[in-house]
PDB file of N, CA, C and O in Angstrom:
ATOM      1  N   UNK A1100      80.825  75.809 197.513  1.00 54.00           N
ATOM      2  CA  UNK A1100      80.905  74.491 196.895  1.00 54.00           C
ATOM      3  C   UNK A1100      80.092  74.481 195.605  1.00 54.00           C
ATOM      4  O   UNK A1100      79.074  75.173 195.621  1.00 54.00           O
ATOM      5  N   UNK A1101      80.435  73.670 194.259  1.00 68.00           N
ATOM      6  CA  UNK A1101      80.396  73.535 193.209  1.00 68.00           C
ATOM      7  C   UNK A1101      78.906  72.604 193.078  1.00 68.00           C
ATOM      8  O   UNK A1101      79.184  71.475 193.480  1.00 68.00           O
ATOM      9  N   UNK A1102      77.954  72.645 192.810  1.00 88.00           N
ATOM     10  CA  UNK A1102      77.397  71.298 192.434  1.00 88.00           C
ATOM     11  C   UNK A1102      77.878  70.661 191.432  1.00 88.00           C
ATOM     12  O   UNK A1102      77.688  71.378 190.450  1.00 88.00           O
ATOM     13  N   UNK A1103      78.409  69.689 191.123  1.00 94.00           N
ATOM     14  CA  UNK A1103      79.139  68.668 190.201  1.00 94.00           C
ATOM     15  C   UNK A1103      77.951  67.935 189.980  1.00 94.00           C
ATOM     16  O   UNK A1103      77.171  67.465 190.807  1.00 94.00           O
ATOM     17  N   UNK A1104      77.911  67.889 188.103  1.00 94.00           N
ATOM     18  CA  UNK A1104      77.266  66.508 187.788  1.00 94.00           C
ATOM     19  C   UNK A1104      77.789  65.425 187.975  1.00 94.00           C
ATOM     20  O   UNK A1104      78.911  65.051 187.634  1.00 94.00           O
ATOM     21  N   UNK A1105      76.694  64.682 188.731  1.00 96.00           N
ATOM     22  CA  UNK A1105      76.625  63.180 188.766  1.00 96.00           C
ATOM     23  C   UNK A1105      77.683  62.197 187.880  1.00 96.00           C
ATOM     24  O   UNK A1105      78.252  62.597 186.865  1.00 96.00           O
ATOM     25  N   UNK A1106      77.827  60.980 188.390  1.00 96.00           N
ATOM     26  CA  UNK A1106      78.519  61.082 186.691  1.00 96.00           C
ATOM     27  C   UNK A1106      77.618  58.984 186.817  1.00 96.00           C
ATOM     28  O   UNK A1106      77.522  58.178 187.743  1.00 96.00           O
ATOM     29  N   UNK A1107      77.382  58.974 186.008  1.00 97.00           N
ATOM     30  CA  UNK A1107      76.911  57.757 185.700  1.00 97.00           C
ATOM     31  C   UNK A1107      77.410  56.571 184.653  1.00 97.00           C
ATOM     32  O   UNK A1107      77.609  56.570 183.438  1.00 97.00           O
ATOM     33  N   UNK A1108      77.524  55.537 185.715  1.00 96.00           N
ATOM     34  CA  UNK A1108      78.217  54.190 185.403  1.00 96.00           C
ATOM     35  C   UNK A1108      77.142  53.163 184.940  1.00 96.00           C
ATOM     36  O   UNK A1108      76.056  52.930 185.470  1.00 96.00           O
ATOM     37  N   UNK A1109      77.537  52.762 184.144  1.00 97.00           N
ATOM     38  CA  UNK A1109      76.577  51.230 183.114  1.00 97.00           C
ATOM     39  C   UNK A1109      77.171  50.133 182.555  1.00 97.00           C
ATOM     40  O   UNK A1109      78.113  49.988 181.775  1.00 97.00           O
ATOM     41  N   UNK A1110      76.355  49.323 183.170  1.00 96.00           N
ATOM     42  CA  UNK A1110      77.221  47.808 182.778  1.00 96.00           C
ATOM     43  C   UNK A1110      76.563  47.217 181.741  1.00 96.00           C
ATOM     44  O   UNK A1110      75.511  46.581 181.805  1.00 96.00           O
ATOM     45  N   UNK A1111      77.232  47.457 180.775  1.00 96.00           N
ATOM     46  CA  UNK A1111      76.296  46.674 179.611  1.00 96.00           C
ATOM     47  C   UNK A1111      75.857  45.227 178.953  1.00 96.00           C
ATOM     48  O   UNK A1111      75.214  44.825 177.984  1.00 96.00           O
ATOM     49  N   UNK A1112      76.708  44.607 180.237  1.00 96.00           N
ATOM     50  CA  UNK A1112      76.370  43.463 180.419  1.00 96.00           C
ATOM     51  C   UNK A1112      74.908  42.839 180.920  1.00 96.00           C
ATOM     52  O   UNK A1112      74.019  42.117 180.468  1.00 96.00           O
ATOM     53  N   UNK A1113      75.293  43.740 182.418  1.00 96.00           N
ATOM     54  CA  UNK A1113      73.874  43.042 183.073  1.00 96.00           C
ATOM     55  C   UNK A1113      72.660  44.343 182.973  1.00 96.00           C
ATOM     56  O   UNK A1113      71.524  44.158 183.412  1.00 96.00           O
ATOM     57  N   UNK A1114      73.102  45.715 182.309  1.00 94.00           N
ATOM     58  CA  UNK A1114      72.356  46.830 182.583  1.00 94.00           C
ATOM     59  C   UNK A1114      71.825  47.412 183.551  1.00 94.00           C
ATOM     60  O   UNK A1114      70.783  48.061 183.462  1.00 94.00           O
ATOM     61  N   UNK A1115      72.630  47.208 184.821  1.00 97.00           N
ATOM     62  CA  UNK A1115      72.846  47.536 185.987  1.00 97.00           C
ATOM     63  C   UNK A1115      73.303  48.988 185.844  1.00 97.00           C
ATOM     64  O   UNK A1115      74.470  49.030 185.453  1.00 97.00           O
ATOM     65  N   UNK A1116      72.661  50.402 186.068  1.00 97.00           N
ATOM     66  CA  UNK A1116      73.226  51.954 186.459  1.00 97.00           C
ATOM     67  C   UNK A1116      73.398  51.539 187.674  1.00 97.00           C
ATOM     68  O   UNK A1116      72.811  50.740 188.403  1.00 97.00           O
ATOM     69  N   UNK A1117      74.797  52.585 187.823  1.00 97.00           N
ATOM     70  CA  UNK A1117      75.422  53.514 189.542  1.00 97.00           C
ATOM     71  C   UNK A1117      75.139  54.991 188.991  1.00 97.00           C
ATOM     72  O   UNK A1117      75.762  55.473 188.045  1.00 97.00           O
ATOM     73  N   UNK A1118      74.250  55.570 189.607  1.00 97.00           N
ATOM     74  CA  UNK A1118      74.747  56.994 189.775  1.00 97.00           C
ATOM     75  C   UNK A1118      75.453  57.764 190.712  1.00 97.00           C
ATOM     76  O   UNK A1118      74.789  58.437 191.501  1.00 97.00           O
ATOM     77  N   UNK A1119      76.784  57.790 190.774  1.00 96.00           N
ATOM     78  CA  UNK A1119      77.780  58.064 192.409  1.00 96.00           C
ATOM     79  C   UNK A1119      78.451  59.590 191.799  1.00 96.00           C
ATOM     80  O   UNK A1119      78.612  59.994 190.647  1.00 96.00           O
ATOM     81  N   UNK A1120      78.738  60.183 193.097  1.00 96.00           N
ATOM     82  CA  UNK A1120      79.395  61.795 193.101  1.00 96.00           C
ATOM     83  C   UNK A1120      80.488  61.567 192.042  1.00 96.00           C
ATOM     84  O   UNK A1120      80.845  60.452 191.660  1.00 96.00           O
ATOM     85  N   UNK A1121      80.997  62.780 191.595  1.00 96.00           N
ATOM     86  CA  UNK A1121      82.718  62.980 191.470  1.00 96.00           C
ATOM     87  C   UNK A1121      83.656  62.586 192.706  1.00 96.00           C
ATOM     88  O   UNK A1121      83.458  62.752 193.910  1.00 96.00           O
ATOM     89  N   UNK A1122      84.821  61.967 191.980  1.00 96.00           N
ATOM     90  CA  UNK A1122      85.407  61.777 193.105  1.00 96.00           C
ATOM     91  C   UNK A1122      86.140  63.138 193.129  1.00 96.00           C
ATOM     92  O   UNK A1122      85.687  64.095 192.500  1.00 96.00           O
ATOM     93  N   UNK A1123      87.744  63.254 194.159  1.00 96.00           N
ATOM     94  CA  UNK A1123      87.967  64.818 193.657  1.00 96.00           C
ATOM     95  C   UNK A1123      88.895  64.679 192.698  1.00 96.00           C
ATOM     96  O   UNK A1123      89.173  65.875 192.616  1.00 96.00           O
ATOM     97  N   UNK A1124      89.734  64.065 191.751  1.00 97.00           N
ATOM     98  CA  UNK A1124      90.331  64.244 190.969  1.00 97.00           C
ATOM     99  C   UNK A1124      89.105  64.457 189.767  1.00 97.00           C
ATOM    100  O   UNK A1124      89.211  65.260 188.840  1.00 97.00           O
ATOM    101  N   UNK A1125      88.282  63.830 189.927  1.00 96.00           N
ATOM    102  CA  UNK A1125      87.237  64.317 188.461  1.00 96.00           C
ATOM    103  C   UNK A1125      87.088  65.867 188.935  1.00 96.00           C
ATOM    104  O   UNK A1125      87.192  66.772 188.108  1.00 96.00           O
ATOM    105  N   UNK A1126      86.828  66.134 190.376  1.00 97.00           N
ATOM    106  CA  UNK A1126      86.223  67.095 190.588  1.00 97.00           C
ATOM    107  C   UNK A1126      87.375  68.636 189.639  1.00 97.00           C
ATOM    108  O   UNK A1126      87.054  69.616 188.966  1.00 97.00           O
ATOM    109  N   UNK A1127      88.535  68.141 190.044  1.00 97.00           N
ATOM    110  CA  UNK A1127      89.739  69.061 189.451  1.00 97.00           C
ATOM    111  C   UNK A1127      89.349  69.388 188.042  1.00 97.00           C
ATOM    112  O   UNK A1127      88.992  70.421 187.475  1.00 97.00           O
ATOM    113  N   UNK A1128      89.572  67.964 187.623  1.00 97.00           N
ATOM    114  CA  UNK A1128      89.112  67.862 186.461  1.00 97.00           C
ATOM    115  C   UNK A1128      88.048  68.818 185.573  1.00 97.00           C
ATOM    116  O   UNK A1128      88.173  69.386 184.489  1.00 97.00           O
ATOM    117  N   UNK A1129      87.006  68.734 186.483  1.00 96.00           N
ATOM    118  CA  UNK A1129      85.499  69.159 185.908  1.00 96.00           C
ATOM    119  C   UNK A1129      86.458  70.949 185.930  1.00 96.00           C
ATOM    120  O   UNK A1129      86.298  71.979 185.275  1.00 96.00           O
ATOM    121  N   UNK A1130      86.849  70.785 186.378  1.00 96.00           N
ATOM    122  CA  UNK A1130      86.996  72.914 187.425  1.00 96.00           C
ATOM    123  C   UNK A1130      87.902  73.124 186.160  1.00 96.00           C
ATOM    124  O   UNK A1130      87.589  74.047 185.408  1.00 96.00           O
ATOM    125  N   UNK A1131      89.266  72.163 185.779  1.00 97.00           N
ATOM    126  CA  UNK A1131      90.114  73.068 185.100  1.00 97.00           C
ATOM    127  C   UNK A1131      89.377  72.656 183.190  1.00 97.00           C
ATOM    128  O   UNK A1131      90.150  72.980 182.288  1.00 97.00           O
ATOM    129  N   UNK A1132      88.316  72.154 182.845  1.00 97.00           N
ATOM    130  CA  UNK A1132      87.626  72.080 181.576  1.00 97.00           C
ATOM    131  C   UNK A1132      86.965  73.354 181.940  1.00 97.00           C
ATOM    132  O   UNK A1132      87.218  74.343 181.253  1.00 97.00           O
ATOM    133  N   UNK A1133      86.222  73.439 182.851  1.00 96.00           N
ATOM    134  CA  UNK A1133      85.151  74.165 183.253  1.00 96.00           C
ATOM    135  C   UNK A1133      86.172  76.052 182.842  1.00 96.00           C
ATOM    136  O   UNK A1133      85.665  76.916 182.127  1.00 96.00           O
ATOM    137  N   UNK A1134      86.926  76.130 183.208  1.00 97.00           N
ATOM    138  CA  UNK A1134      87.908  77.490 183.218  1.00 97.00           C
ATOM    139  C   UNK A1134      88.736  77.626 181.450  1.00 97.00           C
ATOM    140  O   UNK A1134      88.938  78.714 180.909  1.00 97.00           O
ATOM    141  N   UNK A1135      88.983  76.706 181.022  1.00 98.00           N
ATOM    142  CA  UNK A1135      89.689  76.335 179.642  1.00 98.00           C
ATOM    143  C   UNK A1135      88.398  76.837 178.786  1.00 98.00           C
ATOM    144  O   UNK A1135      88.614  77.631 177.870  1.00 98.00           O
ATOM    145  N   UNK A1136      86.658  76.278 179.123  1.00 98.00           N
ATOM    146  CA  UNK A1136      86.349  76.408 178.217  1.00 98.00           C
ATOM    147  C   UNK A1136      85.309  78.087 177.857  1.00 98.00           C
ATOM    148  O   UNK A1136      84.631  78.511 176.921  1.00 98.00           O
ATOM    149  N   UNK A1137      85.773  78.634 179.372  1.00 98.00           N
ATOM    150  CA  UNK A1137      85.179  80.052 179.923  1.00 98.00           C
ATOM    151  C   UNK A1137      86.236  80.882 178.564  1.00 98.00           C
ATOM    152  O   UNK A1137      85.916  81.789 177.797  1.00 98.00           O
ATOM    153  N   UNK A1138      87.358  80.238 178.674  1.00 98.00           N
ATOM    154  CA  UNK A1138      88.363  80.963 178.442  1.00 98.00           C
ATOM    155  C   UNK A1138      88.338  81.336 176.798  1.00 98.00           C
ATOM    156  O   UNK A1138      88.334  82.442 176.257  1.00 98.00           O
ATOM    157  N   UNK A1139      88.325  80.065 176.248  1.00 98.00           N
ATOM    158  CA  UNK A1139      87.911  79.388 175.069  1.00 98.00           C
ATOM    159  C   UNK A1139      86.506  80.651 174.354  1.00 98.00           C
ATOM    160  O   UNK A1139      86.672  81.276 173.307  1.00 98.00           O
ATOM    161  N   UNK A1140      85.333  80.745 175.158  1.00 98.00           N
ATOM    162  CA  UNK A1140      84.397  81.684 175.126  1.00 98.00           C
ATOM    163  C   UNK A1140      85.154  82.944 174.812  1.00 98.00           C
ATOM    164  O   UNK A1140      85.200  83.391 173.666  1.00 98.00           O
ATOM    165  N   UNK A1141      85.744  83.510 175.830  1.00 98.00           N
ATOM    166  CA  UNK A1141      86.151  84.644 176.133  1.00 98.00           C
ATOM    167  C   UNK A1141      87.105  85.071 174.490  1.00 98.00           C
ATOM    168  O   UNK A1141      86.697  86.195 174.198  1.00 98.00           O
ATOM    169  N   UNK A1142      87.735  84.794 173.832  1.00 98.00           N
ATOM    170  CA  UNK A1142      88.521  84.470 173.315  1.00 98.00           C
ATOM    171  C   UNK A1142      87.892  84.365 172.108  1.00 98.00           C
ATOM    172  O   UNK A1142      88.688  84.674 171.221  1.00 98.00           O
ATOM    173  N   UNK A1143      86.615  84.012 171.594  1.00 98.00           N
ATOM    174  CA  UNK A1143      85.800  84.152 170.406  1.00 98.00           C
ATOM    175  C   UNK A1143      85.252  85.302 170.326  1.00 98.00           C
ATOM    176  O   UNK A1143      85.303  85.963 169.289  1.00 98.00           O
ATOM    177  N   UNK A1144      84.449  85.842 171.771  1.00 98.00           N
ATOM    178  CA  UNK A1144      84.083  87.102 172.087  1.00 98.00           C
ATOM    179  C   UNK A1144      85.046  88.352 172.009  1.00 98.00           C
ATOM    180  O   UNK A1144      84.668  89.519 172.108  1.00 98.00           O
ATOM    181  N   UNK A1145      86.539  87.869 171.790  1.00 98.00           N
ATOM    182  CA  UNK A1145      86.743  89.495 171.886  1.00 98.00           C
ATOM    183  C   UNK A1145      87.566  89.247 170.250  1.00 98.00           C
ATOM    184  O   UNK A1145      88.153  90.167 169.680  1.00 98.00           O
ATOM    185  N   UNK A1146      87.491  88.298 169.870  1.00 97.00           N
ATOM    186  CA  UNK A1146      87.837  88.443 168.135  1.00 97.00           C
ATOM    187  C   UNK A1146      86.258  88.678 167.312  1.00 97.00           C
ATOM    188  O   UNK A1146      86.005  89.071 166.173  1.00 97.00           O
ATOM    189  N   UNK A1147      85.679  88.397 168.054  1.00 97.00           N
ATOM    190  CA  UNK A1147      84.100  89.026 167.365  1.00 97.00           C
ATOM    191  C   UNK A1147      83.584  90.474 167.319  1.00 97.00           C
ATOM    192  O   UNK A1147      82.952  91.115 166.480  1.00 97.00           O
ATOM    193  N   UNK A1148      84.166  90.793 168.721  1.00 97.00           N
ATOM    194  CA  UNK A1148      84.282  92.214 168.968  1.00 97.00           C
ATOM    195  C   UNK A1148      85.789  93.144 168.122  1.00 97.00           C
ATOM    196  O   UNK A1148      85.862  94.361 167.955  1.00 97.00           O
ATOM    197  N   UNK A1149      86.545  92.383 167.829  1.00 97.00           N
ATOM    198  CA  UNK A1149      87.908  93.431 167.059  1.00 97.00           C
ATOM    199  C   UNK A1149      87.328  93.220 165.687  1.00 97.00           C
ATOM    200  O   UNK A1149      87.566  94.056 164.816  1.00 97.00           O
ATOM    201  N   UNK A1150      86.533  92.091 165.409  1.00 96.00           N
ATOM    202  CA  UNK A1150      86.099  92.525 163.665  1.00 96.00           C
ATOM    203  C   UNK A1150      85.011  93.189 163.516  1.00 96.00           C
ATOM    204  O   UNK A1150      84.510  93.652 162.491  1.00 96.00           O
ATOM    205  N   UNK A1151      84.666  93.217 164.583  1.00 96.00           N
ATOM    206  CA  UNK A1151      82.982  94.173 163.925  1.00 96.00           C
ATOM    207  C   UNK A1151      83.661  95.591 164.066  1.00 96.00           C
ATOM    208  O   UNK A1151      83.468  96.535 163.300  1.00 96.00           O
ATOM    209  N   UNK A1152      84.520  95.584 165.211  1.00 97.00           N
ATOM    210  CA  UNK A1152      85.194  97.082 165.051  1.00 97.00           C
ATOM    211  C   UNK A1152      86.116  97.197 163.907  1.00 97.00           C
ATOM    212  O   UNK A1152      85.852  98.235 163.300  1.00 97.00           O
ATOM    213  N   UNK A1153      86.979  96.626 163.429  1.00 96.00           N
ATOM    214  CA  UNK A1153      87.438  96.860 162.171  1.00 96.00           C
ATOM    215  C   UNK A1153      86.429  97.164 160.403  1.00 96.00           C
ATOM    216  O   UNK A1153      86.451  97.858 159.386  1.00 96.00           O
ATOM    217  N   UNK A1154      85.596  95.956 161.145  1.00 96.00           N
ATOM    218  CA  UNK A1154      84.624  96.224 159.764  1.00 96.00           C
ATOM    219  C   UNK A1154      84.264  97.797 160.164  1.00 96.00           C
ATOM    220  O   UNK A1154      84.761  98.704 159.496  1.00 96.00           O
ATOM    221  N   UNK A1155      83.387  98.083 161.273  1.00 96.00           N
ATOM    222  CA  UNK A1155      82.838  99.633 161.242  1.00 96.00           C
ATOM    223  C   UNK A1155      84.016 100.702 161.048  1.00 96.00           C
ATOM    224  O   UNK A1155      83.540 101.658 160.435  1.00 96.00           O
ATOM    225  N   UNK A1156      85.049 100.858 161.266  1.00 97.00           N
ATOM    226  CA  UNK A1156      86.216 101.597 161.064  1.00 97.00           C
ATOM    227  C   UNK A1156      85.992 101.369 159.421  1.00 97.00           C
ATOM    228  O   UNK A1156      86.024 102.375 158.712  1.00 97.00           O
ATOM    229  N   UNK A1157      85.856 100.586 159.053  1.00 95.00           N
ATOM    230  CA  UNK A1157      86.215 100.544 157.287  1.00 95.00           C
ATOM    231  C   UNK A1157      84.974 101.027 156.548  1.00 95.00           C
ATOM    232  O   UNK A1157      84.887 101.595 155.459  1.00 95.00           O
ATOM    233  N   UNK A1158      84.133 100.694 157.325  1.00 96.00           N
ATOM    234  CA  UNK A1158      82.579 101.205 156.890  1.00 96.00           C
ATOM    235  C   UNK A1158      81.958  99.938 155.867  1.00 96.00           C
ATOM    236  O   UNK A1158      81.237 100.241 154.917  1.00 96.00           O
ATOM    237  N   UNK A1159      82.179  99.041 156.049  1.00 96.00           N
ATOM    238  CA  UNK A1159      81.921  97.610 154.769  1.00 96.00           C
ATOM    239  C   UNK A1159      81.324  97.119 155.884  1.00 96.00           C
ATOM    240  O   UNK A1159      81.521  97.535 157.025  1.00 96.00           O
ATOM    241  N   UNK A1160      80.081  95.616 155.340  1.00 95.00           N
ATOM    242  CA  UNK A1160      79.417  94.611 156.022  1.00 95.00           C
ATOM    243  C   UNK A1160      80.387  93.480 155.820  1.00 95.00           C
ATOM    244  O   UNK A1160      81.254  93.313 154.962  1.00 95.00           O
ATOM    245  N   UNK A1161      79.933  92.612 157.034  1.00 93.00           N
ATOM    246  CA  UNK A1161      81.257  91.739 156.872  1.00 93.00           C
ATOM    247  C   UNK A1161      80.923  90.624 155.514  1.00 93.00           C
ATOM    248  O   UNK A1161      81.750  89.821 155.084  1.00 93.00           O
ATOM    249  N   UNK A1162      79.658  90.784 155.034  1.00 95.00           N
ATOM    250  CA  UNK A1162      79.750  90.353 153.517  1.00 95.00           C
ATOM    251  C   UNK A1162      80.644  90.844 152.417  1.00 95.00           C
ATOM    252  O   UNK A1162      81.346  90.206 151.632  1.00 95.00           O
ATOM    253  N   UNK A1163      80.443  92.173 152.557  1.00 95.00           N
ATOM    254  CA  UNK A1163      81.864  93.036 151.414  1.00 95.00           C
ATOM    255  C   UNK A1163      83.105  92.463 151.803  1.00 95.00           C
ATOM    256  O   UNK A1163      83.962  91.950 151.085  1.00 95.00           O
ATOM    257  N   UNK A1164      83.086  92.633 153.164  1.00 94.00           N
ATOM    258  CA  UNK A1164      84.701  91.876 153.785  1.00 94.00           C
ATOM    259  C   UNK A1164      84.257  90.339 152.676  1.00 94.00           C
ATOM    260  O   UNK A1164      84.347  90.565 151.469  1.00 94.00           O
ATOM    261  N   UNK A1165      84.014  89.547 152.900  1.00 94.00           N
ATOM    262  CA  UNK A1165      84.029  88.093 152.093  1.00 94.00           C
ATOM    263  C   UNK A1165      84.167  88.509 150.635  1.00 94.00           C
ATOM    264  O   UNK A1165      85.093  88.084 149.944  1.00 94.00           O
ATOM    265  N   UNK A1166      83.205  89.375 150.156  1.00 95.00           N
ATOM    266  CA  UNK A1166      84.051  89.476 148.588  1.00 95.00           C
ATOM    267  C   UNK A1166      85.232  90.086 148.139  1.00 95.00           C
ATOM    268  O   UNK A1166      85.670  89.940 146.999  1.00 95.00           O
ATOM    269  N   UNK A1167      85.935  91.002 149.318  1.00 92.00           N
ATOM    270  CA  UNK A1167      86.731  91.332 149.183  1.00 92.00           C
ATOM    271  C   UNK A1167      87.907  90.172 149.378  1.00 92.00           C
ATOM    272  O   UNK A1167      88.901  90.232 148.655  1.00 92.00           O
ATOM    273  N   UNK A1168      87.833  89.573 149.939  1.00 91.00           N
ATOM    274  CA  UNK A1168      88.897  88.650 150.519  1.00 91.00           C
ATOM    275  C   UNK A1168      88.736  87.365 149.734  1.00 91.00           C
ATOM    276  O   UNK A1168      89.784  86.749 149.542  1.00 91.00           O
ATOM    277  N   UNK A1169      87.424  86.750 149.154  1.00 83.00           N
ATOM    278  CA  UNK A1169      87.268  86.048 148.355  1.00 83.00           C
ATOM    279  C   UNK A1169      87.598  85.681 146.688  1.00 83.00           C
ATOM    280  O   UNK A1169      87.150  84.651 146.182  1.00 83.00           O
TER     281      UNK A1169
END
């Protein structure tokens, strides 16, 4: 089981907090952001990793890359 943040309710009327569980559709919720944004990660990490390998294959810093392309 997941610990899920809390999720907290405010009435800005009377400034009355609820702090109550996820229900389980948030809970889905939380799981399929939670996997999108692993993914999202994953996905910066391996285009970070194909340019540093391209830059070292070329033998340039990825500054030369910018004036070159600039």
């Amino acid at each position: 089981m997941t610990n899920y943040p809390k999720i907290a309710e405010i009435n800005v009327e009377t400034g009355e907090t609820i702090i109550r569980e996820k229900t389980d559709e948030e809970k889905t919720l939380y799981d399929a952001d939670q996997v999108a944004f692993a993914a999202q990660e994953q996905a910066k990490i391996a285009e970070a990793t194909a340019k540093a390998a391209l830059l070292a294959k070329l033998g340039i810093t990825a500054e030369e890359a910018k004036l070159l392309l600039g």
